[in-house]
Every structure is written in structure tokens, then in C-alpha cells.
Amino acid sequence: MVKVDLSGAAQFLTEAGPDYALAEIAHKTLSDRTGLGKEFTGWLELPQRIKDTELPEILKAAELIRSRSKALVVIGIGGSYLGARGAIELLKPIPGENDPKVFFVGNGLSADALSDTLRQLGDMDFDVNVISKSGTTLEPAAAFRIFRVLLEKKYGDKANEHIFATTDAHKGVLKGLADEHGWPAFVVPDDVGGRFSVLSAVGLLPMAVAGIDVAKVIDAAIEEFKALDLRSPENPAWQYAAARQCLYNKGYAVEILGSYEPSFRFMAEWWKQLYGESEGKDAKGIFPASVEFTADLHSMGQFIQSGPRILMESIVRFTHSRDSYVFPFEEADSDGLNYIAGRDMADVCKVAADAVKEAHISGGVPNMVIEVPRRDEEGFASLVCFFEMACAISGYMSGVNPFNQPGVEAYKKNMFRMLGKPGAV
Ligand code: PA5
């Protein structure tokens, strides 16, 4: 289980501290399925369900792709994209010798980005995993049409064998196409919203193709959700949810999530969607932003240290570094760095993190630390379960429906009208 350290937030909280009584009610509302959006709480059992149903098929499909292709093109956006990318960049930032390269497309409408990907893909053998619950989202649907044409050019009447769909179990354009052409179709469960779906085939198939041990992820997630059911202020999800709500009520309206691991960057993007879409509604919500330390200390550091005092900071720290680099000693000390000679880079990074924490607290930024042992399958599962659980509790504490996203439709409506989609108004 992750550990949450609120010591750096203590002086900024209200006198009464985090409202654990409210967190307890929110947790009960969630687990009793009595709250707003209760029909989208299937993610709580998702790891066990996947283990009992689709996991063997996901592993089989991943094995087939790994055995015959040099690349997997994953087509999806939002909740049908960010989790897999976050996981792969965190755990497999550089593909191993036998790992296919995973390309992500359909997450925007940039012709330049698409042609850059096509150039990188070159003449590699590839498979496509198209992921869309609705099947009607323009960005992935448009990219899929382009890649279907490419597959037909490359593989002729075998093109359909290179397509794997992840979509609704029963309805939608993509489901219809999958049935018509015989593509293997994995399920985006009805009771799981996109941003909570990373532990379904949505995230697991691309992760498995990238060489991540998804069975390990699922086993760890099953244990993690059990542990997070703890009904006590010792529950890290309560601590994080209640502390951030307490800070929000005191005017800290923006939360920056940071890490000292650059490979965490897309996990932070996943977190931004999870919290932004779940909490930003009814004119309420903490604006989720992200930073990458130490790099951003040289770009955002000034604002964090002494801009408007609206920021709270949450730092994900991996307590054990995977690698070790000891700084060499140099007799002449020509660069003046002998004061760190003999020290491990990971230790220097820890000192830097402590120094940053002290500086930001003294500058008026409440600091929360989320500690996870390692950047591995278990660590990833812990973070996903923790953030999902805390997000739902935090959303219920603030009185919103954490599982809908009506605001996302506004731009789509305008875009479809402006593009002349039949029936759009
Ligand atoms: O969280 C969500 O529901 C959204 O981000 C969706 O995942 C995103 O809009 C993509 O939708 P779809 O999977 O229907 O293409």
C-alpha cells in the first residue's frame, strides 16, 4: 500500500484537520453503491473480474502480437489512452530487445504528429489495437480509418487479422465493425468509465504487448483494493482525499502533482484526467496540474515558490531507485563537485527532494508526499488503486458525481456542427 505523509501540509490545514468523518461517509457511499454515478463503480472489482474472465485472452493476444510484429499502434484518447501510456512510460520507457514499439495515435488531430508516427513506423510489421468505448469519438475513429487503409495496403486480405478492438460489449460502431470483420473484441465494461478503465483490456493489452507483467499488476491490484477498504484514518486514500479537500476549503485551488522520475510524466497526465474529469464540475474542483522535478524547478520553481498562494503540492516518491550511479572523485576537483563524490545519484536526489519540500513549505505551499516502494508492476498497481479510490472519496466529499463528464460534450457538439456531421446541431 502507498504511504501518505501529510507532515508538510499540517501547518496549512484547518484547526480541525482533515475531515475523516466525512471521508468515512464518502467511502461508505462508494462501497454501498448509494451515491451519484453508482452505476460506474465497477472499477472497484475490476482486477478480480479481469483475472476471472478476459486476462488469458489478453495475454494470448499480446503474445501473438509480440511474436509477429515490431510495433503495436494503439488508437484511443482520454481514458482510452492515458493509462496505458502512463504505465508503459513508467515501467518500460525504453523497449527491450524483443519488445514491440508501442505507438499512440488518435489522441489528437495533428496531421504533423500522425505523419511523424508513420515515418517512425516505416515498413515495420505492426498490429493495431483500436480502443473506444463509444466508437464515435472523432479523433480515434479518424485515425483508425487511416490505419485500416494502411493495413489493407500492407497485408491485403489478411489486414483484418492485425486488428484488435477494445470497445463496448454490445453496442456502438466499433463493436459492429468488429463483429462484421471478425476482429477479436475486448470489453470496456459498462460499469467502468474511461478514466477508471486502465486495469481492463483498455490498459492491459498495450501494457502486455510492451512486455509488462500484467498478471502481476492484476494480482497486486486485487490486494491493493482489499487493503484500501480499511475504514480508518490510517487509510492513505482517506488521508489524501480529506487533506486535499481541507486545503481546497482554505483556498488552495490548484494541485500540482510532481515526481522526481521523468518516467512518471504520463502517469501524471493520467492522474490529471482522473481528478480533473471527476471533480471539475458544478463550479467546484481542484485544478490538477503536473510538474517534473528537478527539471521544472528551473522553469516553474519561481511560480511555485512565490507566485499566488493557491497551490498545494503532491509528490510521488519511489523510495528505492532501480539504478545506482556513484559520482566519481576527481583529484583536481576542477569542477568543484567533490562535495558529492562517492555519493549515489539517488541519494543526492533524495536530498534535493527534502530541500525542495522545505523551501516550498516555507514559501507557503502545502506539501503531501505519496510514497511507493518501487517503480515496478506492484508500485504501478498501488498507485492506480490508491489514486482511483482517493478520487472517488474526494469527489463524494465535495458533493459532486465523480463518475460523469457532461462538460466534455460541449466542444464535440460544436465541432460536429462545424464539420457538417449529419444530424449535428
Ligand atoms: O473518461 C472518459 O470517459 C473519456 O476520457 C473517454 O475515455 C474519452 O472521451 C474517449 O471516449 P471513447 O472511449 O468513447 O472513445
CSV table of C-alpha atoms and ligand atoms in Angstrom, one decimal:
chain,number,residue,atom,x,y,z
A,1,MET,CA,0.0,0.0,0.0
A,2,VAL,CA,1.3,3.5,-0.7
A,3,LYS,CA,2.1,5.7,2.3
A,4,VAL,CA,0.9,9.3,2.6
A,5,ASP,CA,2.9,11.8,4.5
A,6,LEU,CA,0.9,14.9,5.5
A,7,SER,CA,3.6,16.4,7.7
A,8,GLY,CA,4.3,19.1,5.1
A,9,ALA,CA,0.6,20.1,4.9
A,10,ALA,CA,-0.1,20.1,8.7
A,11,GLN,CA,0.5,23.8,9.3
A,12,PHE,CA,-1.8,24.7,6.4
A,13,LEU,CA,-4.8,22.6,7.4
A,14,THR,CA,-7.7,23.9,9.4
A,15,GLU,CA,-7.6,23.6,13.1
A,16,ALA,CA,-10.0,20.6,13.0
A,17,GLY,CA,-7.7,18.9,10.4
A,18,PRO,CA,-8.8,16.6,7.6
A,19,ASP,CA,-12.5,15.6,7.9
A,20,TYR,CA,-12.2,11.9,8.4
A,21,ALA,CA,-15.8,11.6,9.5
A,22,LEU,CA,-16.8,12.9,6.0
A,23,ALA,CA,-14.2,10.6,4.3
A,24,GLU,CA,-15.8,7.7,6.1
A,25,ILE,CA,-19.3,8.6,4.9
A,26,ALA,CA,-17.9,9.1,1.3
A,27,HIS,CA,-16.2,5.7,1.5
A,28,LYS,CA,-19.4,4.0,2.7
A,29,THR,CA,-21.4,5.8,-0.1
A,30,LEU,CA,-19.0,4.4,-2.6
A,31,SER,CA,-18.8,0.8,-1.3
A,32,ASP,CA,-22.6,0.6,-0.7
A,33,ARG,CA,-23.2,1.9,-4.2
A,34,THR,CA,-25.7,4.5,-3.0
A,35,GLY,CA,-24.0,7.7,-4.4
A,36,LEU,CA,-24.2,9.7,-7.6
A,37,GLY,CA,-22.9,7.7,-10.5
A,38,LYS,CA,-23.1,4.5,-8.6
A,39,GLU,CA,-23.6,2.6,-11.8
A,40,PHE,CA,-20.0,3.4,-12.7
A,41,THR,CA,-18.3,1.9,-9.7
A,42,GLY,CA,-17.4,-1.5,-11.3
A,43,TRP,CA,-13.7,-0.5,-11.2
A,44,LEU,CA,-13.7,-1.5,-7.5
A,45,GLU,CA,-13.9,-5.2,-8.5
A,46,LEU,CA,-12.2,-4.8,-12.0
A,47,PRO,CA,-8.9,-6.6,-11.2
A,48,GLN,CA,-10.6,-9.7,-9.9
A,49,ARG,CA,-13.2,-9.7,-12.7
A,50,ILE,CA,-10.5,-9.4,-15.3
A,51,LYS,CA,-8.5,-12.2,-13.7
A,52,ASP,CA,-11.6,-14.4,-13.8
A,53,THR,CA,-12.6,-13.5,-17.4
A,54,GLU,CA,-10.5,-11.8,-20.1
A,55,LEU,CA,-7.0,-12.0,-18.7
A,56,PRO,CA,-6.0,-15.2,-20.5
A,57,GLU,CA,-7.3,-13.9,-23.8
A,58,ILE,CA,-5.5,-10.6,-23.3
A,59,LEU,CA,-2.2,-12.5,-22.7
A,60,LYS,CA,-2.8,-14.7,-25.7
A,61,ALA,CA,-3.4,-11.7,-28.0
A,62,ALA,CA,-0.3,-9.9,-26.6
A,63,GLU,CA,1.8,-13.0,-27.2
A,64,LEU,CA,0.6,-13.2,-30.8
A,65,ILE,CA,1.4,-9.6,-31.4
A,66,ARG,CA,4.8,-9.9,-29.8
A,67,SER,CA,5.7,-12.9,-31.8
A,68,ARG,CA,4.9,-11.4,-35.2
A,69,SER,CA,5.1,-7.6,-35.1
A,70,LYS,CA,7.7,-5.0,-34.4
A,71,ALA,CA,5.1,-2.4,-33.4
A,72,LEU,CA,1.7,-2.0,-31.9
A,73,VAL,CA,-0.3,1.1,-32.9
A,74,VAL,CA,-2.7,1.9,-30.1
A,75,ILE,CA,-5.6,4.2,-31.2
A,76,GLY,CA,-7.5,6.0,-28.4
A,77,ILE,CA,-8.0,9.2,-26.5
A,78,GLY,CA,-8.6,10.2,-22.9
A,79,GLY,CA,-9.5,7.3,-20.7
A,80,SER,CA,-8.9,5.0,-23.7
A,81,TYR,CA,-5.3,6.1,-23.9
A,82,LEU,CA,-3.6,7.8,-20.9
A,83,GLY,CA,-3.5,4.8,-18.6
A,84,ALA,CA,-1.7,2.5,-21.0
A,85,ARG,CA,0.7,5.3,-22.0
A,86,GLY,CA,1.3,6.2,-18.3
A,87,ALA,CA,2.1,2.5,-17.4
A,88,ILE,CA,4.4,1.9,-20.4
A,89,GLU,CA,6.4,5.1,-19.9
A,90,LEU,CA,6.7,4.4,-16.2
A,91,LEU,CA,7.6,0.7,-16.4
A,92,LYS,CA,9.1,0.3,-19.9
A,93,PRO,CA,10.3,3.7,-21.0
A,94,ILE,CA,12.7,2.0,-23.4
A,95,PRO,CA,11.5,-1.2,-25.2
A,96,GLY,CA,13.6,-4.3,-24.6
A,97,GLU,CA,15.2,-6.1,-27.5
A,98,ASN,CA,12.2,-8.3,-28.1
A,99,ASP,CA,9.5,-5.8,-27.2
A,100,PRO,CA,7.5,-4.3,-30.0
A,101,LYS,CA,7.5,-0.5,-30.0
A,102,VAL,CA,4.1,0.9,-28.9
A,103,PHE,CA,2.9,4.0,-30.8
A,104,PHE,CA,-0.1,6.0,-29.6
A,105,VAL,CA,-2.2,7.8,-32.2
A,106,GLY,CA,-5.8,9.0,-32.3
A,107,ASN,CA,-5.2,11.3,-29.3
A,108,GLY,CA,-5.4,14.5,-31.3
A,109,LEU,CA,-6.0,15.9,-34.7
A,110,SER,CA,-2.5,16.9,-35.7
A,111,ALA,CA,-1.6,15.8,-39.3
A,112,ASP,CA,2.1,16.5,-38.4
A,113,ALA,CA,2.1,14.2,-35.4
A,114,LEU,CA,0.4,11.5,-37.5
A,115,SER,CA,2.9,11.7,-40.3
A,116,ASP,CA,5.8,11.7,-37.7
A,117,THR,CA,4.4,8.4,-36.3
A,118,LEU,CA,4.0,7.0,-39.8
A,119,ARG,CA,7.7,7.9,-40.6
A,120,GLN,CA,8.8,6.1,-37.4
A,121,LEU,CA,6.7,3.1,-38.2
A,122,GLY,CA,8.3,2.9,-41.6
A,123,ASP,CA,7.9,-0.6,-43.0
A,124,MET,CA,7.8,-2.4,-39.6
A,125,ASP,CA,5.3,-5.2,-39.3
A,126,PHE,CA,2.5,-3.9,-37.0
A,127,ASP,CA,-0.8,-4.6,-35.3
A,128,VAL,CA,-3.5,-2.2,-34.3
A,129,ASN,CA,-5.4,-2.0,-31.1
A,130,VAL,CA,-8.3,0.4,-31.5
A,131,ILE,CA,-9.8,1.4,-28.2
A,132,SER,CA,-13.1,3.4,-27.9
A,133,LYS,CA,-16.0,2.7,-25.7
A,134,SER,CA,-18.4,4.7,-27.8
A,135,GLY,CA,-16.8,4.1,-31.1
A,136,THR,CA,-17.9,7.5,-32.2
A,137,THR,CA,-15.1,9.7,-30.8
A,138,LEU,CA,-13.7,11.6,-33.8
A,139,GLU,CA,-10.0,11.6,-33.0
A,140,PRO,CA,-9.6,7.8,-32.7
A,141,ALA,CA,-12.2,7.0,-35.3
A,142,ALA,CA,-10.4,9.2,-37.9
A,143,ALA,CA,-7.0,7.7,-37.1
A,144,PHE,CA,-8.5,4.2,-37.3
A,145,ARG,CA,-9.8,4.8,-40.8
A,146,ILE,CA,-6.3,5.9,-41.9
A,147,PHE,CA,-4.7,2.8,-40.3
A,148,ARG,CA,-7.2,0.4,-41.7
A,149,VAL,CA,-6.3,1.7,-45.2
A,150,LEU,CA,-2.6,1.2,-44.4
A,151,LEU,CA,-3.2,-2.3,-43.1
A,152,GLU,CA,-5.1,-3.2,-46.3
A,153,LYS,CA,-2.2,-1.9,-48.4
A,154,LYS,CA,0.3,-3.8,-46.4
A,155,TYR,CA,-1.4,-7.1,-45.6
A,156,GLY,CA,-4.2,-7.2,-48.3
A,157,ASP,CA,-6.9,-9.7,-47.3
A,158,LYS,CA,-5.0,-10.6,-44.1
A,159,ALA,CA,-5.5,-7.0,-42.8
A,160,ASN,CA,-8.3,-7.9,-40.5
A,161,GLU,CA,-6.1,-10.4,-38.7
A,162,HIS,CA,-4.0,-7.4,-37.5
A,163,ILE,CA,-6.8,-5.6,-35.8
A,164,PHE,CA,-7.8,-5.9,-32.1
A,165,ALA,CA,-10.7,-3.8,-30.9
A,166,THR,CA,-11.4,-2.8,-27.3
A,167,THR,CA,-15.0,-1.4,-27.0
A,168,ASP,CA,-18.4,-1.8,-25.6
A,169,ALA,CA,-19.6,-5.4,-25.1
A,170,HIS,CA,-22.8,-5.0,-27.0
A,171,LYS,CA,-23.3,-1.7,-28.9
A,172,GLY,CA,-21.6,1.0,-30.9
A,173,VAL,CA,-20.0,1.5,-34.3
A,174,LEU,CA,-16.7,-0.2,-33.3
A,175,LYS,CA,-18.5,-3.3,-31.8
A,176,GLY,CA,-20.5,-3.5,-35.1
A,177,LEU,CA,-17.3,-3.4,-37.2
A,178,ALA,CA,-15.5,-5.9,-35.0
A,179,ASP,CA,-18.4,-8.4,-35.4
A,180,GLU,CA,-18.6,-7.8,-39.1
A,181,HIS,CA,-14.9,-8.3,-39.8
A,182,GLY,CA,-14.2,-10.9,-37.1
A,183,TRP,CA,-11.7,-8.8,-35.1
A,184,PRO,CA,-11.1,-10.0,-31.6
A,185,ALA,CA,-13.0,-7.6,-29.4
A,186,PHE,CA,-12.1,-6.9,-25.8
A,187,VAL,CA,-14.5,-5.2,-23.5
A,188,VAL,CA,-14.7,-1.7,-21.9
A,189,PRO,CA,-17.0,-2.7,-19.1
A,190,ASP,CA,-20.4,-0.9,-18.9
A,191,ASP,CA,-19.9,0.0,-15.2
A,192,VAL,CA,-16.4,1.5,-15.6
A,193,GLY,CA,-15.8,4.9,-17.0
A,194,GLY,CA,-12.9,5.6,-19.4
A,195,ARG,CA,-10.7,7.2,-16.8
A,196,PHE,CA,-11.1,4.3,-14.4
A,197,SER,CA,-10.5,1.6,-17.0
A,198,VAL,CA,-6.7,1.2,-17.1
A,199,LEU,CA,-7.0,-2.2,-15.3
A,200,SER,CA,-9.3,-3.6,-18.0
A,201,ALA,CA,-8.2,-4.6,-21.5
A,202,VAL,CA,-8.0,-0.9,-22.3
A,203,GLY,CA,-4.7,-0.6,-20.5
A,204,LEU,CA,-3.7,-4.3,-20.1
A,205,LEU,CA,-3.4,-5.3,-23.8
A,206,PRO,CA,-1.0,-2.5,-24.8
A,207,MET,CA,0.9,-3.0,-21.5
A,208,ALA,CA,1.3,-6.7,-22.1
A,209,VAL,CA,2.5,-6.1,-25.6
A,210,ALA,CA,5.1,-3.7,-24.3
A,211,GLY,CA,6.4,-6.5,-22.0
A,212,ILE,CA,4.8,-5.5,-18.7
A,213,ASP,CA,3.8,-8.4,-16.5
A,214,VAL,CA,0.1,-7.6,-16.4
A,215,ALA,CA,-0.8,-10.7,-14.4
A,216,LYS,CA,1.5,-9.3,-11.6
A,217,VAL,CA,-0.2,-5.9,-12.0
A,218,ILE,CA,-3.6,-7.5,-11.6
A,219,ASP,CA,-2.7,-9.7,-8.6
A,220,ALA,CA,-1.2,-6.6,-6.9
A,221,ALA,CA,-4.3,-4.5,-7.6
A,222,ILE,CA,-6.6,-7.2,-6.1
A,223,GLU,CA,-4.6,-7.0,-2.9
A,224,GLU,CA,-4.4,-3.2,-3.0
A,225,PHE,CA,-8.1,-2.7,-3.3
A,226,LYS,CA,-8.6,-5.0,-0.3
A,227,ALA,CA,-6.1,-3.0,1.7
A,228,LEU,CA,-7.7,0.3,0.7
A,229,ASP,CA,-11.1,-0.9,2.1
A,230,LEU,CA,-9.7,0.0,5.5
A,231,ARG,CA,-12.3,2.1,7.4
A,232,SER,CA,-9.9,4.3,9.4
A,233,PRO,CA,-7.9,7.5,9.2
A,234,GLU,CA,-4.9,5.2,8.6
A,235,ASN,CA,-6.3,4.6,5.1
A,236,PRO,CA,-3.9,6.5,2.8
A,237,ALA,CA,-6.8,7.2,0.4
A,238,TRP,CA,-8.8,8.9,3.2
A,239,GLN,CA,-5.7,10.9,4.2
A,240,TYR,CA,-5.0,12.2,0.7
A,241,ALA,CA,-8.7,12.8,-0.1
A,242,ALA,CA,-9.5,14.5,3.2
A,243,ALA,CA,-6.3,16.6,3.3
A,244,ARG,CA,-6.8,18.0,-0.3
A,245,GLN,CA,-10.5,18.8,0.4
A,246,CYS,CA,-9.4,20.6,3.6
A,247,LEU,CA,-6.8,22.6,1.7
A,248,TYR,CA,-9.3,23.3,-1.1
A,249,ASN,CA,-11.7,24.8,1.5
A,250,LYS,CA,-8.9,27.1,2.7
A,251,GLY,CA,-8.4,28.5,-0.9
A,252,TYR,CA,-5.7,26.2,-2.3
A,253,ALA,CA,-7.5,25.7,-5.7
A,254,VAL,CA,-4.7,24.2,-7.7
A,255,GLU,CA,-2.9,20.9,-7.0
A,256,ILE,CA,0.4,20.2,-8.7
A,257,LEU,CA,1.4,16.5,-8.8
A,258,GLY,CA,5.1,16.0,-9.2
A,259,SER,CA,7.7,13.3,-9.2
A,260,TYR,CA,11.5,13.1,-9.4
A,261,GLU,CA,11.2,10.3,-12.0
A,262,PRO,CA,10.8,11.7,-15.6
A,263,SER,CA,9.2,8.4,-16.5
A,264,PHE,CA,6.2,9.4,-14.3
A,265,ARG,CA,5.2,12.1,-16.8
A,266,PHE,CA,2.4,10.3,-18.4
A,267,MET,CA,1.1,8.8,-15.1
A,268,ALA,CA,0.7,12.5,-14.1
A,269,GLU,CA,-1.3,13.0,-17.3
A,270,TRP,CA,-3.5,10.0,-16.4
A,271,TRP,CA,-3.9,11.5,-12.9
A,272,LYS,CA,-4.9,14.9,-14.3
A,273,GLN,CA,-7.7,13.3,-16.3
A,274,LEU,CA,-8.8,11.2,-13.4
A,275,TYR,CA,-9.0,14.1,-11.0
A,276,GLY,CA,-10.0,16.8,-13.5
A,277,GLU,CA,-12.9,15.0,-15.0
A,278,SER,CA,-14.1,13.5,-11.7
A,279,GLU,CA,-14.0,16.7,-9.6
A,280,GLY,CA,-14.2,19.7,-12.0
A,281,LYS,CA,-18.0,20.3,-12.2
A,282,ASP,CA,-20.8,22.2,-10.6
A,283,ALA,CA,-18.4,25.2,-10.4
A,284,LYS,CA,-16.2,23.2,-8.0
A,285,GLY,CA,-13.0,21.3,-8.2
A,286,ILE,CA,-9.2,21.4,-7.6
A,287,PHE,CA,-7.4,22.2,-10.8
A,288,PRO,CA,-4.9,19.4,-11.4
A,289,ALA,CA,-1.6,20.3,-12.9
A,290,SER,CA,1.7,18.4,-13.0
A,291,VAL,CA,5.4,19.1,-12.7
A,292,GLU,CA,8.6,17.0,-13.3
A,293,PHE,CA,11.3,17.6,-10.8
A,294,THR,CA,14.0,18.6,-10.7
A,295,ALA,CA,13.6,19.9,-14.3
A,296,ASP,CA,10.6,22.1,-13.6
A,297,LEU,CA,12.3,23.7,-10.6
A,298,HIS,CA,14.2,25.6,-13.3
A,299,SER,CA,11.0,26.7,-15.1
A,300,MET,CA,8.1,26.5,-12.7
A,301,GLY,CA,10.1,26.8,-9.5
A,302,GLN,CA,9.8,30.6,-9.3
A,303,PHE,CA,6.0,30.5,-9.5
A,304,ILE,CA,5.7,27.6,-7.0
A,305,GLN,CA,7.9,29.3,-4.5
A,306,SER,CA,6.4,32.8,-4.6
A,307,GLY,CA,3.5,33.2,-7.0
A,308,PRO,CA,-0.1,33.5,-5.8
A,309,ARG,CA,-0.6,31.2,-2.8
A,310,ILE,CA,-3.2,29.0,-4.4
A,311,LEU,CA,-1.0,25.9,-4.9
A,312,MET,CA,-0.9,22.6,-3.0
A,313,GLU,CA,1.8,20.1,-4.0
A,314,SER,CA,1.6,16.3,-4.0
A,315,ILE,CA,4.9,14.5,-4.7
A,316,VAL,CA,5.1,10.9,-5.7
A,317,ARG,CA,8.3,9.4,-4.4
A,318,PHE,CA,9.7,6.0,-5.2
A,319,THR,CA,11.7,5.0,-2.1
A,320,HIS,CA,14.0,2.6,-3.9
A,321,SER,CA,15.8,3.7,-7.1
A,322,ARG,CA,16.2,1.0,-9.7
A,323,ASP,CA,19.7,2.0,-10.7
A,324,SER,CA,22.7,3.4,-8.9
A,325,TYR,CA,25.3,5.9,-10.1
A,326,VAL,CA,28.1,6.9,-7.7
A,327,PHE,CA,29.7,10.2,-8.5
A,328,PRO,CA,33.4,9.8,-9.2
A,329,PHE,CA,36.1,11.5,-7.2
A,330,GLU,CA,38.5,13.8,-9.1
A,331,GLU,CA,41.8,14.7,-7.5
A,332,ALA,CA,41.9,18.2,-9.1
A,333,ASP,CA,38.3,18.9,-8.3
A,334,SER,CA,38.3,21.1,-11.4
A,335,ASP,CA,34.5,21.4,-11.5
A,336,GLY,CA,34.2,21.8,-7.7
A,337,LEU,CA,32.0,18.8,-7.4
A,338,ASN,CA,34.0,16.7,-4.9
A,339,TYR,CA,31.4,17.5,-2.2
A,340,ILE,CA,29.2,14.9,-3.9
A,341,ALA,CA,31.9,12.5,-4.8
A,342,GLY,CA,31.3,9.0,-3.5
A,343,ARG,CA,27.6,9.7,-3.1
A,344,ASP,CA,24.9,7.9,-5.1
A,345,MET,CA,22.8,10.0,-7.5
A,346,ALA,CA,19.7,8.5,-5.9
A,347,ASP,CA,20.8,9.9,-2.5
A,348,VAL,CA,21.6,13.3,-3.9
A,349,CYS,CA,18.1,13.2,-5.5
A,350,LYS,CA,16.5,12.4,-2.1
A,351,VAL,CA,18.4,15.4,-0.5
A,352,ALA,CA,17.2,17.6,-3.3
A,353,ALA,CA,13.6,16.5,-2.7
A,354,ASP,CA,13.9,17.2,1.0
A,355,ALA,CA,15.4,20.6,0.2
A,356,VAL,CA,12.6,21.4,-2.2
A,357,LYS,CA,10.0,20.3,0.3
A,358,GLU,CA,11.4,22.6,3.0
A,359,ALA,CA,11.7,25.5,0.6
A,360,HIS,CA,8.1,25.1,-0.8
A,361,ILE,CA,6.6,24.8,2.7
A,362,SER,CA,8.4,27.9,3.8
A,363,GLY,CA,7.1,29.6,0.7
A,364,GLY,CA,3.5,28.8,1.7
A,365,VAL,CA,2.9,25.6,-0.4
A,366,PRO,CA,1.3,22.7,1.5
A,367,ASN,CA,3.2,19.6,0.7
A,368,MET,CA,1.8,16.0,0.6
A,369,VAL,CA,4.1,13.1,-0.1
A,370,ILE,CA,2.8,9.8,-1.7
A,371,GLU,CA,5.4,7.1,-1.2
A,372,VAL,CA,5.6,3.9,-3.1
A,373,PRO,CA,8.5,1.4,-2.8
A,374,ARG,CA,9.5,0.8,-6.4
A,375,ARG,CA,8.8,1.7,-10.0
A,376,ASP,CA,7.6,-1.8,-10.9
A,377,GLU,CA,4.4,-3.7,-11.5
A,378,GLU,CA,3.4,-3.7,-7.8
A,379,GLY,CA,4.2,0.0,-7.5
A,380,PHE,CA,2.1,0.9,-10.5
A,381,ALA,CA,-0.9,-1.1,-9.3
A,382,SER,CA,-0.6,0.5,-5.8
A,383,LEU,CA,-0.6,4.0,-7.4
A,384,VAL,CA,-3.6,3.3,-9.7
A,385,CYS,CA,-5.8,1.8,-6.9
A,386,PHE,CA,-4.8,4.5,-4.4
A,387,PHE,CA,-5.5,7.4,-6.8
A,388,GLU,CA,-8.8,5.9,-8.0
A,389,MET,CA,-10.1,5.2,-4.5
A,390,ALA,CA,-9.0,8.6,-3.2
A,391,CYS,CA,-10.5,10.3,-6.2
A,392,ALA,CA,-13.9,8.8,-5.7
A,393,ILE,CA,-13.8,9.6,-1.9
A,394,SER,CA,-12.6,13.1,-2.6
A,395,GLY,CA,-15.4,13.6,-5.2
A,396,TYR,CA,-18.1,12.4,-2.9
A,397,MET,CA,-16.7,14.6,-0.1
A,398,SER,CA,-17.0,17.6,-2.3
A,399,GLY,CA,-20.6,16.7,-3.2
A,400,VAL,CA,-20.2,16.0,-6.9
A,401,ASN,CA,-20.8,13.0,-9.1
A,402,PRO,CA,-17.2,11.8,-9.6
A,403,PHE,CA,-18.2,9.4,-12.4
A,404,ASN,CA,-19.7,11.6,-15.1
A,405,GLN,CA,-18.2,14.1,-17.5
A,406,PRO,CA,-21.0,16.1,-19.1
A,407,GLY,CA,-18.7,19.1,-19.8
A,408,VAL,CA,-16.7,17.1,-22.4
A,409,GLU,CA,-19.6,17.1,-24.8
A,410,ALA,CA,-19.6,20.9,-25.4
A,411,TYR,CA,-16.7,21.1,-27.8
A,412,LYS,CA,-17.8,17.9,-29.6
A,413,LYS,CA,-21.2,19.4,-30.3
A,414,ASN,CA,-19.7,22.5,-31.9
A,415,MET,CA,-17.0,20.5,-33.8
A,416,PHE,CA,-19.6,18.1,-35.3
A,417,ARG,CA,-21.8,21.1,-36.3
A,418,MET,CA,-18.9,23.0,-37.8
A,419,LEU,CA,-17.7,19.9,-39.7
A,420,GLY,CA,-21.2,19.2,-41.1
A,421,LYS,CA,-21.7,15.8,-39.4
A,422,PRO,CA,-25.2,14.7,-40.5
A,423,GLY,CA,-27.7,15.4,-37.7
A,424,ALA,CA,-25.4,17.7,-35.7
A,425,VAL,CA,-26.9,21.0,-34.5
B,1,PA5,O1,-13.1,9.2,-19.3
B,1,PA5,C1,-13.7,9.2,-20.3
B,1,PA5,O2,-14.9,8.7,-20.3
B,1,PA5,C2,-13.2,9.8,-21.5
B,1,PA5,O3,-12.0,10.4,-21.4
B,1,PA5,C3,-13.2,8.8,-22.7
B,1,PA5,O4,-12.4,7.8,-22.3
B,1,PA5,C4,-12.7,9.5,-24.0
B,1,PA5,O5,-13.5,10.6,-24.3
B,1,PA5,C5,-12.7,8.5,-25.1
B,1,PA5,O6,-14.0,8.0,-25.3
B,1,PA5,P1,-14.3,6.7,-26.1
B,1,PA5,O7,-13.6,5.6,-25.4
B,1,PA5,O8,-15.7,6.5,-26.1
B,1,PA5,O9,-13.7,6.9,-27.5
